[in-house]
XYZ file of C-alpha atoms in Angstrom:
572
model
C 116.337 46.942 -153.787
C 113.958 44.076 -152.974
C 114.948 40.947 -154.878
C 112.219 39.573 -157.187
C 111.750 35.834 -156.755
C 109.079 33.308 -155.763
C 109.429 34.258 -152.087
C 108.707 37.927 -152.735
C 105.803 36.926 -154.973
C 104.272 34.869 -152.144
C 104.763 37.731 -149.684
C 102.974 40.240 -151.937
C 100.144 37.787 -152.594
C 99.676 37.406 -148.834
C 99.654 41.197 -148.450
C 96.989 41.710 -151.133
C 94.915 38.513 -151.177
C 91.922 40.173 -152.867
C 93.958 41.256 -155.921
C 95.617 39.456 -158.789
C 99.423 39.247 -158.373
C 101.828 38.072 -161.034
C 105.630 37.939 -161.068
C 108.181 37.125 -163.738
C 111.351 35.616 -162.254
C 112.594 32.879 -164.567
C 115.640 30.976 -163.365
C 118.947 32.609 -164.294
C 117.370 35.846 -165.542
C 118.747 39.275 -164.606
C 116.925 41.255 -161.927
C 116.665 44.114 -164.419
C 114.395 41.952 -166.617
C 112.191 40.717 -163.766
C 108.962 42.370 -162.637
C 106.015 41.919 -160.301
C 102.594 43.485 -160.641
C 99.387 43.866 -158.624
C 96.035 44.829 -160.154
C 94.257 48.052 -159.193
C 90.817 48.337 -157.640
C 89.666 46.871 -161.008
C 90.826 43.504 -159.740
C 90.324 41.489 -162.941
C 91.741 44.088 -165.340
C 95.381 43.193 -165.943
C 95.944 45.990 -168.479
C 95.781 48.524 -165.620
C 98.083 47.543 -162.735
C 100.775 48.583 -160.280
C 104.188 47.200 -161.191
C 107.480 46.795 -159.386
C 110.267 46.962 -161.951
C 113.804 48.322 -161.962
C 113.644 49.095 -158.251
C 110.570 51.354 -158.489
C 106.798 51.002 -158.112
C 104.686 52.408 -160.960
C 101.121 52.519 -162.282
C 101.076 50.996 -165.798
C 98.465 51.668 -168.489
C 98.911 48.877 -171.019
C 96.875 47.129 -173.725
C 93.523 48.780 -174.321
C 94.425 51.735 -172.114
C 96.854 52.877 -174.794
C 94.080 53.042 -177.428
C 92.191 56.177 -178.399
C 89.060 54.826 -176.662
C 90.741 55.337 -173.284
C 92.556 58.604 -173.901
C 90.081 60.518 -171.714
C 90.490 57.957 -168.926
C 94.287 58.346 -169.017
C 93.969 62.120 -169.314
C 91.778 62.231 -166.180
C 94.333 60.181 -164.211
C 97.150 62.508 -165.244
C 95.106 65.650 -164.543
C 94.062 64.609 -161.023
C 97.615 63.645 -160.010
C 99.533 66.415 -161.807
C 100.181 68.392 -158.583
C 101.462 65.438 -156.533
C 105.247 65.989 -156.183
C 105.879 62.294 -155.478
C 104.465 61.152 -158.859
C 106.244 61.266 -162.216
C 104.484 60.409 -165.484
C 106.856 58.691 -167.905
C 106.840 57.225 -171.405
C 107.328 53.606 -172.378
C 108.079 51.918 -175.703
C 107.528 55.099 -177.676
C 104.248 56.025 -175.950
C 103.988 59.192 -173.875
C 102.916 59.188 -170.224
C 101.565 55.642 -169.996
C 103.218 54.876 -166.618
C 103.485 56.811 -163.383
C 106.333 56.271 -160.884
C 106.067 57.052 -157.208
C 109.031 58.258 -155.143
C 109.170 55.553 -152.461
C 111.867 53.356 -151.015
C 111.905 49.677 -152.036
C 115.048 48.428 -150.307
C 113.268 45.586 -148.553
C 109.967 43.717 -148.581
C 108.337 45.975 -145.985
C 109.227 49.155 -147.870
C 107.990 47.616 -151.126
C 104.658 46.725 -149.543
C 104.332 50.275 -148.223
C 105.116 51.679 -151.669
C 102.314 49.578 -153.162
C 99.917 50.700 -150.409
C 100.843 54.347 -150.964
C 100.352 54.334 -154.748
C 97.110 52.366 -154.359
C 95.889 54.998 -151.907
C 96.430 57.686 -154.532
C 95.098 56.026 -157.689
C 92.425 53.551 -156.526
C 89.956 56.285 -155.400
C 90.457 58.204 -158.677
C 89.929 55.052 -160.756
C 86.806 54.169 -158.744
C 85.425 57.670 -159.221
C 85.963 57.618 -162.994
C 84.460 54.145 -163.375
C 81.480 55.007 -161.181
C 80.850 58.165 -163.185
C 81.050 56.417 -166.566
C 79.622 52.968 -165.819
C 76.181 54.477 -166.384
C 76.247 57.135 -169.062
C 74.946 60.431 -167.694
C 71.645 61.464 -169.198
C 71.946 63.911 -172.083
C 69.155 66.445 -172.252
C 66.924 66.666 -175.302
C 67.835 68.998 -178.131
C 66.383 72.447 -177.344
C 67.039 74.250 -180.617
C 64.745 75.004 -183.521
C 63.416 71.866 -185.257
C 61.560 73.485 -188.170
C 63.236 73.185 -191.575
C 63.500 76.301 -193.688
C 61.653 75.100 -196.795
C 61.824 78.257 -198.866
C 61.107 77.434 -202.501
C 59.915 73.913 -201.748
C 56.407 74.526 -203.119
C 57.704 76.139 -206.300
C 60.801 74.124 -207.088
C 59.807 70.834 -205.453
C 63.224 70.800 -203.749
C 65.090 72.818 -201.123
C 68.441 72.560 -199.385
C 69.017 72.994 -195.647
C 71.835 72.532 -193.155
C 71.025 71.174 -189.731
C 72.311 69.311 -186.695
C 71.389 65.741 -185.842
C 69.253 67.054 -182.973
C 67.219 69.215 -185.347
C 66.895 66.307 -187.769
C 65.633 64.050 -184.961
C 63.146 66.754 -183.981
C 61.124 65.945 -187.105
C 58.978 62.918 -187.882
C 61.422 60.802 -189.870
C 60.139 57.581 -191.411
C 61.747 54.875 -193.536
C 59.776 53.948 -196.678
C 58.984 50.247 -197.116
C 61.207 49.998 -200.195
C 64.172 51.348 -198.168
C 63.723 49.038 -195.186
C 66.949 47.148 -195.234
C 69.837 47.622 -192.820
C 73.096 45.990 -193.833
C 75.941 47.761 -192.035
C 78.708 45.466 -190.863
C 81.237 46.014 -188.051
C 83.568 47.901 -190.386
C 81.041 50.651 -191.205
C 79.846 50.995 -187.605
C 83.413 51.319 -186.297
C 84.273 53.848 -189.019
C 81.270 55.986 -188.025
C 82.192 55.697 -184.340
C 85.749 56.810 -185.092
C 84.360 59.789 -187.031
C 82.145 60.795 -184.103
C 85.122 60.886 -181.757
C 86.622 63.529 -184.062
C 83.785 66.003 -183.377
C 85.542 69.060 -181.900
C 84.513 70.468 -178.536
C 84.096 73.959 -179.940
C 83.075 73.481 -183.571
C 80.940 71.587 -186.079
C 81.611 68.314 -187.861
C 79.967 67.631 -191.229
C 78.808 64.100 -192.069
C 77.555 64.343 -195.631
C 74.114 64.607 -197.209
C 70.700 63.296 -196.174
C 67.832 63.179 -198.711
C 64.286 63.483 -197.340
C 60.922 63.422 -199.084
C 58.095 65.336 -197.414
C 54.593 63.911 -197.648
C 51.271 65.786 -197.213
C 51.048 64.675 -193.549
C 54.343 66.366 -192.638
C 56.366 63.147 -192.421
C 59.868 63.061 -193.875
C 60.741 59.810 -195.662
C 64.482 59.049 -195.595
C 65.474 58.460 -199.219
C 69.243 58.460 -198.713
C 71.120 58.218 -195.413
C 69.023 55.724 -193.494
C 72.012 53.460 -192.682
C 73.803 56.368 -190.994
C 70.695 57.659 -189.232
C 69.722 54.235 -187.887
C 73.259 53.670 -186.597
C 73.400 57.144 -185.049
C 70.070 56.449 -183.348
C 71.481 53.265 -181.804
C 74.605 55.138 -180.667
C 72.915 58.111 -178.967
C 70.366 55.781 -177.382
C 73.218 53.772 -175.854
C 74.775 57.067 -174.692
C 71.517 57.765 -172.800
C 70.153 60.571 -174.962
C 66.779 61.709 -173.611
C 65.488 63.522 -176.679
C 63.415 62.505 -179.685
C 64.666 59.534 -181.732
C 61.983 59.039 -184.407
C 63.573 56.041 -186.129
C 63.182 53.898 -183.010
C 59.546 53.381 -184.006
C 60.487 52.040 -187.432
C 60.645 48.261 -187.902
C 62.746 46.199 -190.281
C 60.951 43.254 -191.830
C 63.743 41.060 -193.204
C 65.506 38.642 -190.885
C 68.857 39.698 -192.314
C 68.223 43.332 -191.393
C 67.153 42.327 -187.895
C 70.394 40.379 -187.461
C 72.462 43.360 -188.628
C 70.618 45.678 -186.219
C 71.205 43.249 -183.339
C 74.885 42.988 -184.223
C 75.249 46.777 -184.425
C 73.538 47.193 -181.041
C 75.953 44.704 -179.458
C 78.991 46.357 -181.089
C 77.841 49.863 -180.115
C 77.318 48.741 -176.523
C 80.890 47.427 -176.535
C 82.315 50.624 -178.103
C 80.475 53.002 -175.792
C 81.450 50.999 -172.708
C 85.081 51.833 -173.512
C 84.424 55.549 -173.983
C 85.115 57.955 -171.137
C 84.164 61.116 -173.030
C 81.229 62.592 -171.083
C 80.481 65.264 -173.699
C 80.424 62.980 -176.740
C 76.644 62.459 -176.901
C 75.972 66.174 -176.543
C 78.443 66.925 -179.348
C 76.819 64.291 -181.587
C 73.374 65.842 -181.076
C 74.346 69.499 -181.350
C 77.519 69.672 -183.442
C 77.125 66.847 -185.972
C 75.943 68.664 -189.101
C 74.256 67.379 -192.277
C 73.331 68.913 -195.585
C 69.655 67.990 -196.001
C 67.946 67.888 -199.382
C 64.156 68.012 -199.030
C 61.762 66.990 -201.805
C 58.012 67.417 -201.845
C 57.091 65.636 -205.071
C 55.277 62.383 -204.302
C 56.749 60.470 -207.222
C 59.696 58.278 -206.374
C 61.623 58.959 -209.586
C 62.124 62.648 -208.757
C 63.588 61.782 -205.375
C 66.194 59.576 -206.997
C 67.070 62.282 -209.513
C 68.814 64.104 -206.681
C 71.133 61.310 -205.634
C 74.640 62.760 -205.688
C 77.704 60.782 -206.643
C 78.857 60.836 -203.050
C 77.264 60.258 -199.689
C 78.123 59.305 -196.138
C 81.121 61.540 -195.519
C 82.510 61.240 -199.027
C 82.042 57.485 -199.475
C 81.060 56.999 -203.141
C 77.696 55.567 -204.006
C 78.180 52.220 -205.680
C 77.324 51.467 -209.290
C 74.340 49.520 -207.966
C 72.972 52.497 -206.007
C 73.214 54.638 -209.140
C 71.715 51.946 -211.403
C 68.786 51.588 -209.034
C 68.219 55.352 -209.055
C 68.696 55.571 -212.840
C 66.199 52.871 -213.769
C 63.566 53.821 -211.209
C 63.275 57.135 -213.047
C 61.761 55.270 -215.997
C 58.945 53.762 -213.918
C 55.981 56.094 -213.545
C 53.649 53.898 -211.461
C 54.770 54.402 -207.879
C 53.599 50.999 -206.597
C 55.653 49.292 -209.314
C 58.666 51.447 -208.451
C 58.393 50.593 -204.765
C 58.030 46.879 -205.544
C 61.081 46.809 -207.826
C 63.133 48.918 -205.412
C 62.263 46.471 -202.631
C 63.299 43.462 -204.747
C 66.549 45.228 -205.650
C 67.273 45.932 -201.973
C 66.707 42.248 -201.173
C 69.141 41.280 -203.922
C 71.782 43.679 -202.591
C 71.259 42.569 -199.012
C 70.997 38.803 -199.488
C 72.854 38.004 -202.692
C 75.410 40.761 -203.253
C 78.361 38.464 -204.200
C 76.307 36.833 -206.982
C 75.153 40.233 -208.258
C 78.712 41.562 -208.256
C 80.109 38.531 -210.059
C 77.262 38.427 -212.591
C 76.999 42.085 -213.547
C 80.400 43.625 -212.797
C 82.528 40.667 -213.896
C 81.015 38.186 -216.325
C 78.280 40.115 -218.165
C 80.332 43.308 -218.232
C 83.264 41.495 -219.875
C 81.108 39.477 -222.274
C 79.328 42.622 -223.496
C 82.635 44.410 -224.042
C 84.335 41.468 -225.743
C 81.315 40.934 -227.977
C 82.043 44.364 -229.468
C 85.851 43.919 -229.376
C 86.279 46.714 -226.838
C 89.034 47.080 -224.263
C 88.061 48.334 -220.808
C 89.394 49.228 -217.398
C 87.312 47.505 -214.673
C 88.660 49.969 -212.072
C 87.279 52.986 -213.918
C 84.735 54.776 -211.758
C 81.109 53.926 -212.524
C 81.999 51.790 -215.565
C 79.383 49.175 -214.566
C 76.753 51.869 -214.141
C 77.515 53.229 -217.613
C 77.389 49.778 -219.242
C 73.990 48.884 -217.795
C 72.303 52.283 -218.068
C 69.429 52.761 -220.469
C 70.494 52.637 -224.117
C 69.741 55.475 -226.503
C 66.470 55.256 -228.424
C 64.664 57.258 -231.090
C 61.744 59.088 -229.459
C 59.238 58.006 -232.128
C 60.042 54.285 -231.997
C 59.324 52.435 -228.706
C 61.708 49.656 -227.608
C 60.450 46.086 -227.709
C 61.578 42.511 -228.286
C 63.805 41.824 -225.272
C 64.953 38.182 -225.135
C 67.442 38.340 -222.257
C 70.511 37.823 -224.405
C 73.499 38.999 -222.375
C 74.511 41.494 -225.079
C 71.117 43.064 -225.733
C 70.560 46.786 -225.246
C 69.351 47.780 -221.790
C 65.918 49.365 -221.668
C 65.345 51.894 -218.926
C 63.118 50.773 -216.084
C 61.618 47.375 -215.334
C 63.551 45.608 -218.128
C 66.855 46.239 -216.322
C 65.596 44.809 -213.016
C 64.186 41.707 -214.748
C 67.387 41.367 -216.828
C 69.519 41.461 -213.683
C 67.425 38.953 -211.739
C 67.380 36.588 -214.710
C 71.153 36.529 -215.080
C 71.890 36.406 -211.356
C 69.729 33.288 -211.126
C 71.493 31.768 -214.152
C 74.859 32.544 -212.578
C 73.903 30.840 -209.315
C 72.911 27.717 -211.260
C 76.157 27.946 -213.225
C 78.194 28.251 -210.003
C 76.748 24.980 -208.762
C 78.046 22.889 -211.680
C 80.899 20.431 -211.201
C 82.910 22.161 -213.885
C 82.857 25.583 -212.219
C 83.604 24.139 -208.793
C 86.589 22.254 -210.237
C 87.849 25.379 -212.023
C 87.699 27.492 -208.868
C 89.241 24.767 -206.729
C 92.225 23.872 -208.894
C 93.202 27.319 -210.206
C 92.952 29.363 -207.026
C 96.686 29.353 -206.263
C 99.493 31.746 -207.295
C 98.475 33.957 -210.233
C 96.440 31.098 -211.760
C 93.251 32.725 -210.449
C 93.621 35.570 -212.955
C 93.289 33.069 -215.793
C 90.548 31.122 -213.995
C 88.544 34.328 -213.677
C 88.626 34.961 -217.429
C 88.004 31.292 -218.262
C 84.947 31.353 -215.995
C 83.548 34.411 -217.800
C 83.867 32.747 -221.201
C 82.441 29.485 -219.871
C 79.494 31.450 -218.460
C 78.897 32.826 -221.947
C 78.802 29.245 -223.263
C 76.486 28.161 -220.424
C 74.036 30.975 -221.197
C 73.762 29.659 -224.767
C 73.866 25.876 -224.309
C 73.397 25.163 -220.606
C 75.236 22.079 -219.316
C 75.427 20.371 -222.707
C 79.075 19.381 -223.253
C 80.108 21.821 -220.511
C 83.249 19.839 -219.658
C 84.286 19.850 -223.325
C 83.670 23.598 -223.458
C 85.810 24.101 -220.335
C 88.555 22.011 -221.944
C 88.544 24.079 -225.157
C 88.324 27.496 -223.444
C 90.988 26.596 -220.872
C 93.249 25.252 -223.603
C 92.996 28.464 -225.599
C 93.515 30.845 -222.644
C 96.352 28.662 -221.277
C 98.409 29.546 -224.367
C 98.848 33.033 -222.936
C 100.129 31.582 -219.643
C 102.619 29.363 -221.500
C 103.978 32.278 -223.524
C 103.810 35.236 -221.103
C 106.443 35.932 -218.485
C 103.995 37.867 -216.287
C 100.292 37.394 -215.577
C 99.056 40.954 -216.126
C 95.273 41.096 -215.737
C 94.671 43.626 -218.508
C 96.798 41.586 -220.939
C 94.815 38.432 -220.127
C 91.559 40.331 -220.753
C 92.875 41.615 -224.095
C 93.873 38.064 -225.044
C 90.341 36.838 -224.255
C 88.838 39.682 -226.296
C 91.078 38.989 -229.297
C 90.289 35.253 -229.144
C 86.762 36.000 -230.449
C 85.498 33.098 -228.320
C 82.431 35.163 -227.414
C 81.590 35.564 -231.104
C 82.236 31.861 -231.763
C 79.658 30.994 -229.071
C 77.105 33.466 -230.373
C 77.363 32.289 -233.985
C 77.214 28.578 -233.103
C 73.733 27.082 -233.418
C 74.968 23.900 -231.719
C 77.794 23.078 -229.277
C 79.572 21.086 -231.990
C 80.230 24.212 -234.101
C 81.763 26.105 -231.180
C 83.814 23.160 -229.873
C 85.192 22.336 -233.314
C 86.182 25.937 -234.058
C 87.664 26.626 -230.618
C 89.718 23.426 -230.382
C 91.154 24.054 -233.841
C 92.618 27.386 -232.652
C 94.696 25.793 -229.863
C 98.247 25.634 -231.216
C 100.303 25.230 -228.047
C 99.791 23.047 -224.997
C 101.542 22.360 -221.716
C 103.741 19.644 -223.195
C 105.484 22.390 -225.167
C 106.567 24.118 -221.944
C 110.122 22.934 -221.335
C 111.267 24.851 -218.294
C 110.050 24.206 -214.794
C 108.236 27.377 -213.822
C 104.813 28.888 -213.324
C 103.745 27.863 -216.845
C 104.437 24.242 -216.004
C 102.686 24.562 -212.651
C 99.644 26.019 -214.426
C 99.664 23.075 -216.843
C 99.822 20.649 -213.904
C 96.815 22.318 -212.263
C 94.841 21.909 -215.508
C 95.970 18.303 -215.613
C 94.587 17.724 -212.106
C 91.340 19.512 -212.914
C 90.559 17.497 -216.020
C 91.583 14.300 -214.261
C 88.758 15.015 -211.777
C 86.334 15.723 -214.636
C 87.459 12.888 -216.929
C 84.268 10.836 -216.495
C 82.211 13.789 -217.769
C 83.856 13.782 -221.204
C 81.590 12.240 -223.875
C 83.068 13.412 -227.196
C 85.818 11.101 -228.548
C 87.618 13.914 -230.413
C 88.010 15.892 -227.200
C 88.944 12.729 -225.264
C 91.723 11.981 -227.777
C 92.882 15.578 -227.489
C 92.904 15.263 -223.692
C 94.843 11.975 -223.788
C 97.487 13.469 -226.085
C 97.900 16.620 -224.002
C 97.546 15.516 -220.396
C 98.341 11.785 -220.182
């Protein structure tokens, strides 16, 4: 067996100067742990190489070549060499057939060089052929099937249901309405769709959920639900060199954010497809990817949204915000207004989703529940949608008198959209205050964040009533009250902390106070235990110390002497 050392490494490098050669031969290591490898005809690709190890020369498929993206590449190598009696496909580290050993002598340097030359002569031409065949995706012919939807009952019922392939869908004039023109898929969604496409069987269909279309008098089909999937599928089959109709390529996105997401998806798709060696994938996507298509003919937008199901995109639930948008648009009977509000809502989702989520699903949701002394489970499906849906009314008495109080009843339609925008803007202003920044900064460790989250909700309720007047004092009083639970409880259970906040009646104290002084006086009087009462060193004491640091940073903002005295007694 040829001994692996720096001399052998130099010899092999001289034999194959155009390829990358690497050897591991650390001083005082066993020969059994040493190896030497030479790259294939793909000279810069170290994951695919020929390796001398354990006295034998092998082809190794490592790294990316062990991923599902390259399974067809590896399968082709195995298939084209399966009848060669000198080759033996073997497993490695729990993976099947990821290395191939050649029967060749390696007793000396000359024999080893010949073994490398022999295995290169077998595999290099196969690798070149596969790469040459897949470096440019072969053209995929246009869909040749029927493209006409069966619209039986559409004129009478204003809705019909059809099942069709992506090719048939693309055979129609699809358009994206202006109010739907936002594209916000991130890498995660694109990769998930790509992984789903690779599951399309060679001899069967693969269903990818529901698409909702709205037919106009000119025969165009507006995509009401499913445009994210259809846009991404268009980018994928285009990259796979599909030659057929792709109607969404003519559609343009107006927002800069959407353009950036499209550009990112195009780059990612180019990367994903470059690693795919499945020649039939594009054809299977066009002909065997099946959708349930709901077609509407009514021109009014509210009817289209009536048919939103609770699930879309291969069983991924619609969010509360999708359903709220659909719910409230049904109350708007002037189509231009509906399109305008839908467009503003899409912009909010696309550009300010974290603020919307924190405002509606966290703070306002809790404040509205606590105002009525109700417990709740924030993980319950569609609980946010239910809370902010249109309230019941008597048919004879029209609703009026909205003031944008957080607890007011939600009126169906434009009131909800204005209500949401109003409070999202207030929340963004609130988030910029020194007090909120200090709260988030000092209580973000351990389980302290669970208390900080509830404290922030209650402080937001105060801010909505009084703005920044005595906001530091309000933070001191609210934190002091909620901290009592931390000092007494052995575990920070989120639902218990929420119940404690509800039972505190702090929300009601704020609402009934006509001035900050009434709230601050009542709230501070209810604080019976502080951090100085915590004797043992533990998480309660660490929580107290974090509060101490926070109010030390905010000390200059205190203006009320009663609160300052309280602070000095508790924290100094």
